[in-house]
JSON list of C-alpha atoms in Angstrom, two decimals:
[
{"chain": "A", "resi": 1, "resn": "MET", "atom": "CA", "xyz": [134.97, 107.25, 17.62]},
{"chain": "A", "resi": 2, "resn": "ASN", "atom": "CA", "xyz": [138.61, 106.42, 18.23]},
{"chain": "A", "resi": 3, "resn": "ARG", "atom": "CA", "xyz": [139.74, 103.88, 20.83]},
{"chain": "A", "resi": 4, "resn": "GLU", "atom": "CA", "xyz": [140.13, 106.41, 23.62]},
{"chain": "A", "resi": 5, "resn": "GLU", "atom": "CA", "xyz": [136.65, 107.80, 23.02]},
{"chain": "A", "resi": 6, "resn": "LYS", "atom": "CA", "xyz": [135.17, 104.31, 22.95]},
{"chain": "A", "resi": 7, "resn": "ALA", "atom": "CA", "xyz": [137.00, 103.51, 26.20]},
{"chain": "A", "resi": 8, "resn": "GLU", "atom": "CA", "xyz": [135.42, 106.52, 27.89]},
{"chain": "A", "resi": 9, "resn": "VAL", "atom": "CA", "xyz": [131.93, 105.48, 26.73]},
{"chain": "A", "resi": 10, "resn": "ILE", "atom": "CA", "xyz": [132.44, 101.95, 28.09]},
{"chain": "A", "resi": 11, "resn": "ASN", "atom": "CA", "xyz": [133.95, 103.32, 31.31]},
{"chain": "A", "resi": 12, "resn": "LYS", "atom": "CA", "xyz": [130.86, 105.41, 31.91]},
{"chain": "A", "resi": 13, "resn": "LYS", "atom": "CA", "xyz": [128.40, 102.66, 31.02]},
{"chain": "A", "resi": 14, "resn": "TRP", "atom": "CA", "xyz": [130.06, 99.75, 32.81]},
{"chain": "A", "resi": 15, "resn": "PHE", "atom": "CA", "xyz": [131.96, 101.34, 35.67]},
{"chain": "A", "resi": 16, "resn": "ASN", "atom": "CA", "xyz": [130.24, 104.68, 36.34]},
{"chain": "A", "resi": 17, "resn": "GLN", "atom": "CA", "xyz": [133.39, 106.46, 35.09]},
{"chain": "A", "resi": 18, "resn": "GLU", "atom": "CA", "xyz": [135.59, 104.94, 37.77]},
{"chain": "A", "resi": 19, "resn": "ASN", "atom": "CA", "xyz": [139.04, 106.20, 36.78]},
{"chain": "A", "resi": 20, "resn": "CYS", "atom": "CA", "xyz": [141.63, 103.45, 36.87]},
{"chain": "A", "resi": 21, "resn": "CYS", "atom": "CA", "xyz": [144.55, 105.56, 35.71]},
{"chain": "A", "resi": 22, "resn": "ASP", "atom": "CA", "xyz": [144.87, 108.58, 37.98]},
{"chain": "A", "resi": 23, "resn": "ASP", "atom": "CA", "xyz": [146.38, 107.19, 41.18]},
{"chain": "A", "resi": 24, "resn": "GLY", "atom": "CA", "xyz": [149.94, 107.87, 40.06]},
{"chain": "A", "resi": 25, "resn": "LYS", "atom": "CA", "xyz": [150.91, 104.20, 40.15]},
{"chain": "A", "resi": 26, "resn": "ASP", "atom": "CA", "xyz": [151.66, 102.37, 36.91]},
{"chain": "A", "resi": 27, "resn": "SER", "atom": "CA", "xyz": [149.56, 104.93, 35.07]},
{"chain": "A", "resi": 28, "resn": "GLU", "atom": "CA", "xyz": [151.09, 104.10, 31.67]},
{"chain": "A", "resi": 29, "resn": "PHE", "atom": "CA", "xyz": [150.24, 100.41, 32.03]},
{"chain": "A", "resi": 30, "resn": "LYS", "atom": "CA", "xyz": [146.73, 101.23, 33.21]},
{"chain": "A", "resi": 31, "resn": "ALA", "atom": "CA", "xyz": [146.18, 103.55, 30.27]},
{"chain": "A", "resi": 32, "resn": "ILE", "atom": "CA", "xyz": [147.24, 100.79, 27.85]},
{"chain": "A", "resi": 33, "resn": "ILE", "atom": "CA", "xyz": [144.89, 98.34, 29.56]},
{"chain": "A", "resi": 34, "resn": "LYS", "atom": "CA", "xyz": [141.99, 100.77, 29.67]},
{"chain": "A", "resi": 35, "resn": "ASN", "atom": "CA", "xyz": [142.20, 101.50, 25.95]},
{"chain": "A", "resi": 36, "resn": "PHE", "atom": "CA", "xyz": [142.64, 97.83, 25.01]},
{"chain": "A", "resi": 37, "resn": "VAL", "atom": "CA", "xyz": [140.05, 96.26, 27.32]},
{"chain": "A", "resi": 38, "resn": "TYR", "atom": "CA", "xyz": [137.45, 99.05, 27.07]},
{"chain": "A", "resi": 39, "resn": "GLY", "atom": "CA", "xyz": [138.25, 100.68, 23.73]},
{"chain": "A", "resi": 40, "resn": "ASP", "atom": "CA", "xyz": [138.99, 97.51, 21.78]},
{"chain": "A", "resi": 41, "resn": "ASN", "atom": "CA", "xyz": [137.43, 94.49, 23.47]},
{"chain": "A", "resi": 42, "resn": "LEU", "atom": "CA", "xyz": [134.36, 95.66, 25.34]},
{"chain": "A", "resi": 43, "resn": "SER", "atom": "CA", "xyz": [133.30, 97.94, 22.49]},
{"chain": "A", "resi": 44, "resn": "ARG", "atom": "CA", "xyz": [132.83, 94.94, 20.20]},
{"chain": "A", "resi": 45, "resn": "ASN", "atom": "CA", "xyz": [129.16, 94.21, 19.52]},
{"chain": "A", "resi": 46, "resn": "ILE", "atom": "CA", "xyz": [129.00, 90.51, 18.62]},
{"chain": "A", "resi": 47, "resn": "LEU", "atom": "CA", "xyz": [127.84, 89.52, 22.12]},
{"chain": "A", "resi": 48, "resn": "THR", "atom": "CA", "xyz": [125.48, 91.44, 24.37]},
{"chain": "A", "resi": 49, "resn": "ASP", "atom": "CA", "xyz": [126.86, 93.33, 27.36]},
{"chain": "A", "resi": 50, "resn": "LYS", "atom": "CA", "xyz": [125.31, 90.70, 29.62]},
{"chain": "A", "resi": 51, "resn": "GLN", "atom": "CA", "xyz": [127.01, 87.86, 27.76]},
{"chain": "A", "resi": 52, "resn": "LYS", "atom": "CA", "xyz": [130.33, 89.72, 27.80]},
{"chain": "A", "resi": 53, "resn": "VAL", "atom": "CA", "xyz": [130.30, 90.47, 31.51]},
{"chain": "A", "resi": 54, "resn": "LEU", "atom": "CA", "xyz": [129.25, 86.93, 32.46]},
{"chain": "A", "resi": 55, "resn": "ILE", "atom": "CA", "xyz": [132.10, 85.53, 30.34]},
{"chain": "A", "resi": 56, "resn": "ILE", "atom": "CA", "xyz": [134.53, 87.91, 32.03]},
{"chain": "A", "resi": 57, "resn": "LEU", "atom": "CA", "xyz": [133.27, 86.82, 35.46]},
{"chain": "A", "resi": 58, "resn": "THR", "atom": "CA", "xyz": [133.89, 83.24, 34.33]},
{"chain": "A", "resi": 59, "resn": "ALA", "atom": "CA", "xyz": [137.44, 84.07, 33.27]},
{"chain": "A", "resi": 60, "resn": "LEU", "atom": "CA", "xyz": [138.25, 85.93, 36.49]},
{"chain": "A", "resi": 61, "resn": "THR", "atom": "CA", "xyz": [136.82, 83.12, 38.60]},
{"chain": "A", "resi": 62, "resn": "THR", "atom": "CA", "xyz": [138.80, 80.51, 36.69]},
{"chain": "A", "resi": 63, "resn": "VAL", "atom": "CA", "xyz": [142.13, 82.30, 36.93]},
{"chain": "A", "resi": 64, "resn": "GLN", "atom": "CA", "xyz": [141.32, 83.47, 40.49]},
{"chain": "A", "resi": 65, "resn": "THR", "atom": "CA", "xyz": [141.99, 87.18, 40.03]},
{"chain": "A", "resi": 66, "resn": "LEU", "atom": "CA", "xyz": [139.52, 88.14, 42.70]},
{"chain": "A", "resi": 67, "resn": "LYS", "atom": "CA", "xyz": [140.10, 91.88, 43.03]},
{"chain": "A", "resi": 68, "resn": "PRO", "atom": "CA", "xyz": [139.04, 92.52, 39.41]},
{"chain": "A", "resi": 69, "resn": "LEU", "atom": "CA", "xyz": [136.16, 90.10, 40.00]},
{"chain": "A", "resi": 70, "resn": "ILE", "atom": "CA", "xyz": [134.76, 92.59, 42.52]},
{"chain": "A", "resi": 71, "resn": "LYS", "atom": "CA", "xyz": [134.98, 95.39, 39.95]},
{"chain": "A", "resi": 72, "resn": "TYR", "atom": "CA", "xyz": [133.25, 93.38, 37.22]},
{"chain": "A", "resi": 73, "resn": "THR", "atom": "CA", "xyz": [130.55, 92.19, 39.60]},
{"chain": "A", "resi": 74, "resn": "LYS", "atom": "CA", "xyz": [129.72, 95.83, 40.25]},
{"chain": "A", "resi": 75, "resn": "ALA", "atom": "CA", "xyz": [129.79, 96.43, 36.49]},
{"chain": "A", "resi": 76, "resn": "ALA", "atom": "CA", "xyz": [127.35, 93.55, 35.95]},
{"chain": "A", "resi": 77, "resn": "LEU", "atom": "CA", "xyz": [124.94, 95.11, 38.43]},
{"chain": "A", "resi": 78, "resn": "ASN", "atom": "CA", "xyz": [125.39, 98.49, 36.70]},
{"chain": "A", "resi": 79, "resn": "LEU", "atom": "CA", "xyz": [124.38, 96.74, 33.47]},
{"chain": "A", "resi": 80, "resn": "GLU", "atom": "CA", "xyz": [121.24, 95.42, 35.22]},
{"chain": "A", "resi": 81, "resn": "VAL", "atom": "CA", "xyz": [122.39, 91.82, 35.29]},
{"chain": "A", "resi": 82, "resn": "LYS", "atom": "CA", "xyz": [120.41, 90.03, 37.99]},
{"chain": "A", "resi": 83, "resn": "PRO", "atom": "CA", "xyz": [122.26, 88.78, 41.09]},
{"chain": "A", "resi": 84, "resn": "GLU", "atom": "CA", "xyz": [120.96, 85.29, 40.32]},
{"chain": "A", "resi": 85, "resn": "GLU", "atom": "CA", "xyz": [122.54, 85.44, 36.85]},
{"chain": "A", "resi": 86, "resn": "ILE", "atom": "CA", "xyz": [125.90, 86.36, 38.38]},
{"chain": "A", "resi": 87, "resn": "THR", "atom": "CA", "xyz": [125.69, 83.60, 40.97]},
{"chain": "A", "resi": 88, "resn": "GLU", "atom": "CA", "xyz": [124.57, 80.99, 38.45]},
{"chain": "A", "resi": 89, "resn": "THR", "atom": "CA", "xyz": [127.53, 81.87, 36.23]},
{"chain": "A", "resi": 90, "resn": "LEU", "atom": "CA", "xyz": [129.91, 81.00, 39.04]},
{"chain": "A", "resi": 91, "resn": "TYR", "atom": "CA", "xyz": [127.97, 77.86, 39.97]},
{"chain": "A", "resi": 92, "resn": "GLN", "atom": "CA", "xyz": [128.20, 76.67, 36.36]},
{"chain": "A", "resi": 93, "resn": "CYS", "atom": "CA", "xyz": [132.00, 76.81, 36.57]},
{"chain": "A", "resi": 94, "resn": "ALA", "atom": "CA", "xyz": [132.25, 74.38, 39.50]},
{"chain": "A", "resi": 95, "resn": "PRO", "atom": "CA", "xyz": [132.39, 71.04, 37.65]},
{"chain": "A", "resi": 96, "resn": "TYR", "atom": "CA", "xyz": [135.15, 72.37, 35.41]},
{"chain": "A", "resi": 97, "resn": "ILE", "atom": "CA", "xyz": [137.42, 74.47, 37.63]},
{"chain": "A", "resi": 98, "resn": "GLY", "atom": "CA", "xyz": [136.70, 72.94, 41.05]},
{"chain": "A", "resi": 99, "resn": "ILE", "atom": "CA", "xyz": [134.61, 73.95, 44.02]},
{"chain": "A", "resi": 100, "resn": "SER", "atom": "CA", "xyz": [137.28, 75.87, 45.96]},
{"chain": "A", "resi": 101, "resn": "ARG", "atom": "CA", "xyz": [137.83, 78.43, 43.19]},
{"chain": "A", "resi": 102, "resn": "VAL", "atom": "CA", "xyz": [134.10, 78.95, 42.89]},
{"chain": "A", "resi": 103, "resn": "GLN", "atom": "CA", "xyz": [133.64, 79.34, 46.63]},
{"chain": "A", "resi": 104, "resn": "ALA", "atom": "CA", "xyz": [136.48, 81.90, 46.79]},
{"chain": "A", "resi": 105, "resn": "ALA", "atom": "CA", "xyz": [134.82, 83.87, 43.99]},
{"chain": "A", "resi": 106, "resn": "LEU", "atom": "CA", "xyz": [131.37, 83.60, 45.59]},
{"chain": "A", "resi": 107, "resn": "ASP", "atom": "CA", "xyz": [132.75, 85.03, 48.84]},
{"chain": "A", "resi": 108, "resn": "GLU", "atom": "CA", "xyz": [133.83, 88.18, 46.96]},
{"chain": "A", "resi": 109, "resn": "VAL", "atom": "CA", "xyz": [130.63, 88.42, 44.93]},
{"chain": "A", "resi": 110, "resn": "ASN", "atom": "CA", "xyz": [128.45, 88.01, 48.00]},
{"chain": "A", "resi": 111, "resn": "GLU", "atom": "CA", "xyz": [130.33, 90.83, 49.72]},
{"chain": "A", "resi": 112, "resn": "VAL", "atom": "CA", "xyz": [129.47, 93.08, 46.77]},
{"chain": "A", "resi": 113, "resn": "PHE", "atom": "CA", "xyz": [125.84, 92.01, 47.10]},
{"chain": "A", "resi": 114, "resn": "VAL", "atom": "CA", "xyz": [125.89, 92.96, 50.78]},
{"chain": "A", "resi": 115, "resn": "GLN", "atom": "CA", "xyz": [127.34, 96.36, 49.93]},
{"chain": "A", "resi": 116, "resn": "GLN", "atom": "CA", "xyz": [124.63, 96.85, 47.32]},
{"chain": "A", "resi": 117, "resn": "ASN", "atom": "CA", "xyz": [121.89, 95.89, 49.83]},
{"chain": "A", "resi": 118, "resn": "ILE", "atom": "CA", "xyz": [120.87, 92.82, 47.86]},
{"chain": "A", "resi": 119, "resn": "LYS", "atom": "CA", "xyz": [118.82, 90.58, 50.10]},
{"chain": "A", "resi": 120, "resn": "PHE", "atom": "CA", "xyz": [119.72, 86.99, 50.88]},
{"chain": "A", "resi": 121, "resn": "PRO", "atom": "CA", "xyz": [118.92, 84.25, 50.25]},
{"chain": "A", "resi": 122, "resn": "LEU", "atom": "CA", "xyz": [118.64, 84.65, 46.50]},
{"chain": "A", "resi": 123, "resn": "GLU", "atom": "CA", "xyz": [115.80, 82.83, 44.79]},
{"chain": "A", "resi": 124, "resn": "ASN", "atom": "CA", "xyz": [116.30, 79.06, 44.70]},
{"chain": "A", "resi": 125, "resn": "GLN", "atom": "CA", "xyz": [117.19, 77.86, 41.18]},
{"chain": "A", "resi": 126, "resn": "ALA", "atom": "CA", "xyz": [117.24, 74.09, 41.66]},
{"chain": "A", "resi": 127, "resn": "THR", "atom": "CA", "xyz": [114.86, 72.02, 39.52]},
{"chain": "A", "resi": 128, "resn": "VAL", "atom": "CA", "xyz": [116.00, 68.55, 40.60]},
{"chain": "A", "resi": 129, "resn": "ASP", "atom": "CA", "xyz": [116.12, 66.56, 43.81]},
{"chain": "A", "resi": 130, "resn": "GLU", "atom": "CA", "xyz": [117.91, 63.40, 44.93]},
{"chain": "A", "resi": 131, "resn": "ALA", "atom": "CA", "xyz": [115.41, 61.24, 43.07]},
{"chain": "A", "resi": 132, "resn": "THR", "atom": "CA", "xyz": [115.62, 63.10, 39.74]},
{"chain": "A", "resi": 133, "resn": "ARG", "atom": "CA", "xyz": [119.10, 64.64, 39.44]},
{"chain": "A", "resi": 134, "resn": "PHE", "atom": "CA", "xyz": [120.61, 61.67, 37.60]},
{"chain": "A", "resi": 135, "resn": "ILE", "atom": "CA", "xyz": [117.90, 61.05, 35.04]},
{"chain": "A", "resi": 136, "resn": "LYS", "atom": "CA", "xyz": [117.33, 64.75, 34.32]},
{"chain": "A", "resi": 137, "resn": "GLY", "atom": "CA", "xyz": [121.05, 65.33, 34.08]},
{"chain": "A", "resi": 138, "resn": "LEU", "atom": "CA", "xyz": [121.47, 62.40, 31.73]},
{"chain": "A", "resi": 139, "resn": "THR", "atom": "CA", "xyz": [118.64, 63.74, 29.59]},
{"chain": "A", "resi": 140, "resn": "VAL", "atom": "CA", "xyz": [120.32, 67.13, 29.26]},
{"chain": "A", "resi": 141, "resn": "GLN", "atom": "CA", "xyz": [123.69, 65.49, 28.57]},
{"chain": "A", "resi": 142, "resn": "GLN", "atom": "CA", "xyz": [122.13, 63.37, 25.80]},
{"chain": "A", "resi": 143, "resn": "SER", "atom": "CA", "xyz": [120.37, 66.38, 24.30]},
{"chain": "A", "resi": 144, "resn": "ILE", "atom": "CA", "xyz": [123.67, 68.25, 23.97]},
{"chain": "A", "resi": 145, "resn": "PHE", "atom": "CA", "xyz": [126.06, 65.51, 22.91]},
{"chain": "A", "resi": 146, "resn": "GLY", "atom": "CA", "xyz": [123.68, 63.02, 21.33]},
{"chain": "A", "resi": 147, "resn": "LYS", "atom": "CA", "xyz": [121.87, 60.13, 22.99]},
{"chain": "A", "resi": 148, "resn": "GLU", "atom": "CA", "xyz": [123.78, 57.45, 21.12]},
{"chain": "A", "resi": 149, "resn": "ASN", "atom": "CA", "xyz": [127.16, 59.06, 21.87]},
{"chain": "A", "resi": 150, "resn": "ILE", "atom": "CA", "xyz": [126.48, 59.36, 25.61]},
{"chain": "A", "resi": 151, "resn": "ASN", "atom": "CA", "xyz": [124.99, 55.88, 25.90]},
{"chain": "A", "resi": 152, "resn": "THR", "atom": "CA", "xyz": [127.98, 54.39, 24.08]},
{"chain": "A", "resi": 153, "resn": "MET", "atom": "CA", "xyz": [130.41, 56.29, 26.30]},
{"chain": "A", "resi": 154, "resn": "ARG", "atom": "CA", "xyz": [128.65, 55.05, 29.42]},
{"chain": "A", "resi": 155, "resn": "GLU", "atom": "CA", "xyz": [128.47, 51.46, 28.19]},
{"chain": "A", "resi": 156, "resn": "ASN", "atom": "CA", "xyz": [132.15, 51.39, 27.18]},
{"chain": "A", "resi": 157, "resn": "ALA", "atom": "CA", "xyz": [133.46, 52.87, 30.42]},
{"chain": "A", "resi": 158, "resn": "PRO", "atom": "CA", "xyz": [135.64, 50.40, 32.39]},
{"chain": "A", "resi": 159, "resn": "GLU", "atom": "CA", "xyz": [134.04, 49.18, 35.60]},
{"chain": "A", "resi": 160, "resn": "GLU", "atom": "CA", "xyz": [136.43, 51.22, 37.74]},
{"chain": "A", "resi": 161, "resn": "LEU", "atom": "CA", "xyz": [135.38, 54.42, 35.90]},
{"chain": "A", "resi": 162, "resn": "LYS", "atom": "CA", "xyz": [131.61, 53.98, 35.77]},
{"chain": "A", "resi": 163, "resn": "HIS", "atom": "CA", "xyz": [131.22, 56.17, 38.85]},
{"chain": "A", "resi": 164, "resn": "ILE", "atom": "CA", "xyz": [132.84, 59.04, 36.90]},
{"chain": "A", "resi": 165, "resn": "GLN", "atom": "CA", "xyz": [130.23, 58.65, 34.17]},
{"chain": "A", "resi": 166, "resn": "ASP", "atom": "CA", "xyz": [127.50, 58.72, 36.83]},
{"chain": "A", "resi": 167, "resn": "TYR", "atom": "CA", "xyz": [129.04, 61.84, 38.37]},
{"chain": "A", "resi": 168, "resn": "LEU", "atom": "CA", "xyz": [129.07, 63.53, 34.97]},
{"chain": "A", "resi": 169, "resn": "SER", "atom": "CA", "xyz": [125.37, 62.87, 34.47]},
{"chain": "A", "resi": 170, "resn": "ALA", "atom": "CA", "xyz": [124.13, 63.55, 38.00]},
{"chain": "A", "resi": 171, "resn": "TYR", "atom": "CA", "xyz": [126.54, 66.20, 39.28]},
{"chain": "A", "resi": 172, "resn": "CYS", "atom": "CA", "xyz": [127.81, 68.10, 36.25]},
{"chain": "A", "resi": 173, "resn": "PHE", "atom": "CA", "xyz": [124.61, 68.04, 34.23]},
{"chain": "A", "resi": 174, "resn": "GLY", "atom": "CA", "xyz": [121.97, 67.20, 36.84]},
{"chain": "A", "resi": 175, "resn": "ASP", "atom": "CA", "xyz": [123.01, 69.57, 39.63]},
{"chain": "A", "resi": 176, "resn": "TYR", "atom": "CA", "xyz": [124.06, 72.49, 37.40]},
{"chain": "A", "resi": 177, "resn": "TYR", "atom": "CA", "xyz": [122.76, 72.43, 33.82]},
{"chain": "A", "resi": 178, "resn": "THR", "atom": "CA", "xyz": [119.18, 71.91, 35.00]},
{"chain": "A", "resi": 179, "resn": "ARG", "atom": "CA", "xyz": [119.17, 75.01, 37.21]},
{"chain": "A", "resi": 180, "resn": "GLY", "atom": "CA", "xyz": [117.09, 78.06, 36.40]},
{"chain": "A", "resi": 181, "resn": "THR", "atom": "CA", "xyz": [117.88, 81.65, 35.32]},
{"chain": "A", "resi": 182, "resn": "LEU", "atom": "CA", "xyz": [120.50, 80.85, 32.66]},
{"chain": "A", "resi": 183, "resn": "ASP", "atom": "CA", "xyz": [119.47, 78.98, 29.53]},
{"chain": "A", "resi": 184, "resn": "LEU", "atom": "CA", "xyz": [121.39, 76.09, 28.01]},
{"chain": "A", "resi": 185, "resn": "LYS", "atom": "CA", "xyz": [123.08, 78.29, 25.40]},
{"chain": "A", "resi": 186, "resn": "MET", "atom": "CA", "xyz": [124.53, 80.60, 28.06]},
{"chain": "A", "resi": 187, "resn": "ARG", "atom": "CA", "xyz": [125.56, 77.70, 30.28]},
{"chain": "A", "resi": 188, "resn": "GLU", "atom": "CA", "xyz": [127.48, 76.09, 27.42]},
{"chain": "A", "resi": 189, "resn": "LEU", "atom": "CA", "xyz": [129.15, 79.40, 26.57]},
{"chain": "A", "resi": 190, "resn": "ILE", "atom": "CA", "xyz": [130.22, 79.73, 30.21]},
{"chain": "A", "resi": 191, "resn": "THR", "atom": "CA", "xyz": [131.48, 76.15, 30.25]},
{"chain": "A", "resi": 192, "resn": "PHE", "atom": "CA", "xyz": [133.55, 76.66, 27.11]},
{"chain": "A", "resi": 193, "resn": "SER", "atom": "CA", "xyz": [134.98, 79.90, 28.49]},
{"chain": "A", "resi": 194, "resn": "ALA", "atom": "CA", "xyz": [135.96, 78.27, 31.80]},
{"chain": "A", "resi": 195, "resn": "ILE", "atom": "CA", "xyz": [137.70, 75.38, 30.03]},
{"chain": "A", "resi": 196, "resn": "ILE", "atom": "CA", "xyz": [139.73, 77.58, 27.70]},
{"chain": "A", "resi": 197, "resn": "CYS", "atom": "CA", "xyz": [140.78, 79.77, 30.63]},
{"chain": "A", "resi": 198, "resn": "LEU", "atom": "CA", "xyz": [142.15, 76.71, 32.44]},
{"chain": "A", "resi": 199, "resn": "GLY", "atom": "CA", "xyz": [144.47, 75.88, 29.56]},
{"chain": "A", "resi": 200, "resn": "GLY", "atom": "CA", "xyz": [145.76, 72.41, 28.77]},
{"chain": "A", "resi": 201, "resn": "CYS", "atom": "CA", "xyz": [142.24, 71.04, 28.29]},
{"chain": "A", "resi": 202, "resn": "GLU", "atom": "CA", "xyz": [142.04, 71.13, 24.51]},
{"chain": "A", "resi": 203, "resn": "PRO", "atom": "CA", "xyz": [140.09, 67.84, 24.10]},
{"chain": "A", "resi": 204, "resn": "GLN", "atom": "CA", "xyz": [137.41, 69.16, 26.46]},
{"chain": "A", "resi": 205, "resn": "ALA", "atom": "CA", "xyz": [137.50, 72.58, 24.77]},
{"chain": "A", "resi": 206, "resn": "LYS", "atom": "CA", "xyz": [136.82, 70.91, 21.42]},
{"chain": "A", "resi": 207, "resn": "ALA", "atom": "CA", "xyz": [134.01, 68.83, 22.91]},
{"chain": "A", "resi": 208, "resn": "HIS", "atom": "CA", "xyz": [132.31, 71.90, 24.34]},
{"chain": "A", "resi": 209, "resn": "ALA", "atom": "CA", "xyz": [132.92, 73.96, 21.22]},
{"chain": "A", "resi": 210, "resn": "SER", "atom": "CA", "xyz": [130.92, 71.25, 19.46]},
{"chain": "A", "resi": 211, "resn": "ALA", "atom": "CA", "xyz": [128.35, 71.31, 22.28]},
{"chain": "A", "resi": 212, "resn": "ASN", "atom": "CA", "xyz": [127.91, 75.05, 21.81]},
{"chain": "A", "resi": 213, "resn": "ILE", "atom": "CA", "xyz": [127.16, 74.56, 18.14]},
{"chain": "A", "resi": 214, "resn": "SER", "atom": "CA", "xyz": [124.73, 71.79, 19.10]},
{"chain": "A", "resi": 215, "resn": "VAL", "atom": "CA", "xyz": [122.69, 74.07, 21.39]},
{"chain": "A", "resi": 216, "resn": "GLY", "atom": "CA", "xyz": [122.56, 76.94, 18.88]},
{"chain": "A", "resi": 217, "resn": "ASN", "atom": "CA", "xyz": [125.60, 79.11, 19.56]},
{"chain": "A", "resi": 218, "resn": "THR", "atom": "CA", "xyz": [127.76, 80.06, 16.57]},
{"chain": "A", "resi": 219, "resn": "LYS", "atom": "CA", "xyz": [131.43, 79.92, 15.64]},
{"chain": "A", "resi": 220, "resn": "GLU", "atom": "CA", "xyz": [131.43, 83.72, 15.73]},
{"chain": "A", "resi": 221, "resn": "MET", "atom": "CA", "xyz": [130.10, 83.68, 19.31]},
{"chain": "A", "resi": 222, "resn": "LEU", "atom": "CA", "xyz": [132.75, 81.18, 20.40]},
{"chain": "A", "resi": 223, "resn": "ILE", "atom": "CA", "xyz": [135.55, 83.27, 18.91]},
{"chain": "A", "resi": 224, "resn": "GLU", "atom": "CA", "xyz": [134.09, 86.32, 20.62]},
{"chain": "A", "resi": 225, "resn": "ALA", "atom": "CA", "xyz": [133.94, 84.51, 23.98]},
{"chain": "A", "resi": 226, "resn": "ALA", "atom": "CA", "xyz": [137.63, 83.68, 23.60]},
{"chain": "A", "resi": 227, "resn": "THR", "atom": "CA", "xyz": [138.29, 87.30, 22.64]},
{"chain": "A", "resi": 228, "resn": "GLN", "atom": "CA", "xyz": [136.60, 88.56, 25.80]},
{"chain": "A", "resi": 229, "resn": "CYS", "atom": "CA", "xyz": [138.75, 86.18, 27.86]},
{"chain": "A", "resi": 230, "resn": "LEU", "atom": "CA", "xyz": [141.95, 87.30, 26.12]},
{"chain": "A", "resi": 231, "resn": "PRO", "atom": "CA", "xyz": [142.90, 90.21, 28.41]},
{"chain": "A", "resi": 232, "resn": "PHE", "atom": "CA", "xyz": [142.72, 87.93, 31.45]},
{"chain": "A", "resi": 233, "resn": "ILE", "atom": "CA", "xyz": [144.35, 84.77, 30.09]},
{"chain": "A", "resi": 234, "resn": "GLY", "atom": "CA", "xyz": [146.77, 86.08, 27.45]},
{"chain": "A", "resi": 235, "resn": "PHE", "atom": "CA", "xyz": [147.35, 85.15, 23.82]},
{"chain": "A", "resi": 236, "resn": "PRO", "atom": "CA", "xyz": [148.67, 81.57, 24.15]},
{"chain": "A", "resi": 237, "resn": "ARG", "atom": "CA", "xyz": [145.52, 80.17, 25.77]},
{"chain": "A", "resi": 238, "resn": "THR", "atom": "CA", "xyz": [143.33, 82.32, 23.53]},
{"chain": "A", "resi": 239, "resn": "LEU", "atom": "CA", "xyz": [145.03, 81.08, 20.36]},
{"chain": "A", "resi": 240, "resn": "ASN", "atom": "CA", "xyz": [144.75, 77.50, 21.61]},
{"chain": "A", "resi": 241, "resn": "ALA", "atom": "CA", "xyz": [141.02, 78.11, 22.12]},
{"chain": "A", "resi": 242, "resn": "ILE", "atom": "CA", "xyz": [140.65, 79.49, 18.60]},
{"chain": "A", "resi": 243, "resn": "GLY", "atom": "CA", "xyz": [142.46, 76.43, 17.29]},
{"chain": "A", "resi": 244, "resn": "CYS", "atom": "CA", "xyz": [139.91, 74.23, 19.05]},
{"chain": "A", "resi": 245, "resn": "ILE", "atom": "CA", "xyz": [137.04, 76.24, 17.60]},
{"chain": "A", "resi": 246, "resn": "SER", "atom": "CA", "xyz": [138.51, 76.02, 14.10]},
{"chain": "A", "resi": 247, "resn": "ALA", "atom": "CA", "xyz": [139.00, 72.27, 14.42]},
{"chain": "A", "resi": 248, "resn": "VAL", "atom": "CA", "xyz": [135.32, 71.80, 15.25]},
{"chain": "A", "resi": 249, "resn": "CYS", "atom": "CA", "xyz": [133.78, 74.49, 13.04]},
{"chain": "A", "resi": 250, "resn": "LYS", "atom": "CA", "xyz": [135.51, 73.80, 9.74]}
]
């Protein structure tokens, strides 16, 4: 199949053949985008459709393009992604992009759920409480980055920054990484995608590229995650991300 034919197949599968190019407004631009995003990017088969759409939801949440977020939330449901998987993807972004962006995205996603007659509340995914969030978070953090590395980082932190180390263990890893529905490999892929979409966070992007390898994701998967983000963040941030991947995965 050529690009246009592939784009039509993706359009039917993901978006129920919603036509984005026939409203008479910027039709040339929309045709270019349709053939690139659908015919080139989404037709790639390195990641599953579920992985691709969750990465795209991550990108759209990070860069706060909320109207397309609605469209891709509907696409995720068309692809039989569970509502909890969509919600958990956005939750996972919070420690990296901030709570306000996530809440703004959740407001749009929840409106789609209402329209689709999805019942609230969704199933609770928490596995920690106030007594266990720190120790379980620290355990996950150590399992990803290495016990010795994390312990050394915590021990060497200046007194005025020790609370940040505690927040990392309890909040970032305890409150989010320990939640259900998404496994550790998917959570790290989401984290990496969110960081590269922010831009200007290359040290953290390298750290989480390494973390992805640690939990069993591959260099090929990381490059593909960056590729799926490309239409929404542009080439400069994508090439920076690929540079970070290459630096880690020599």
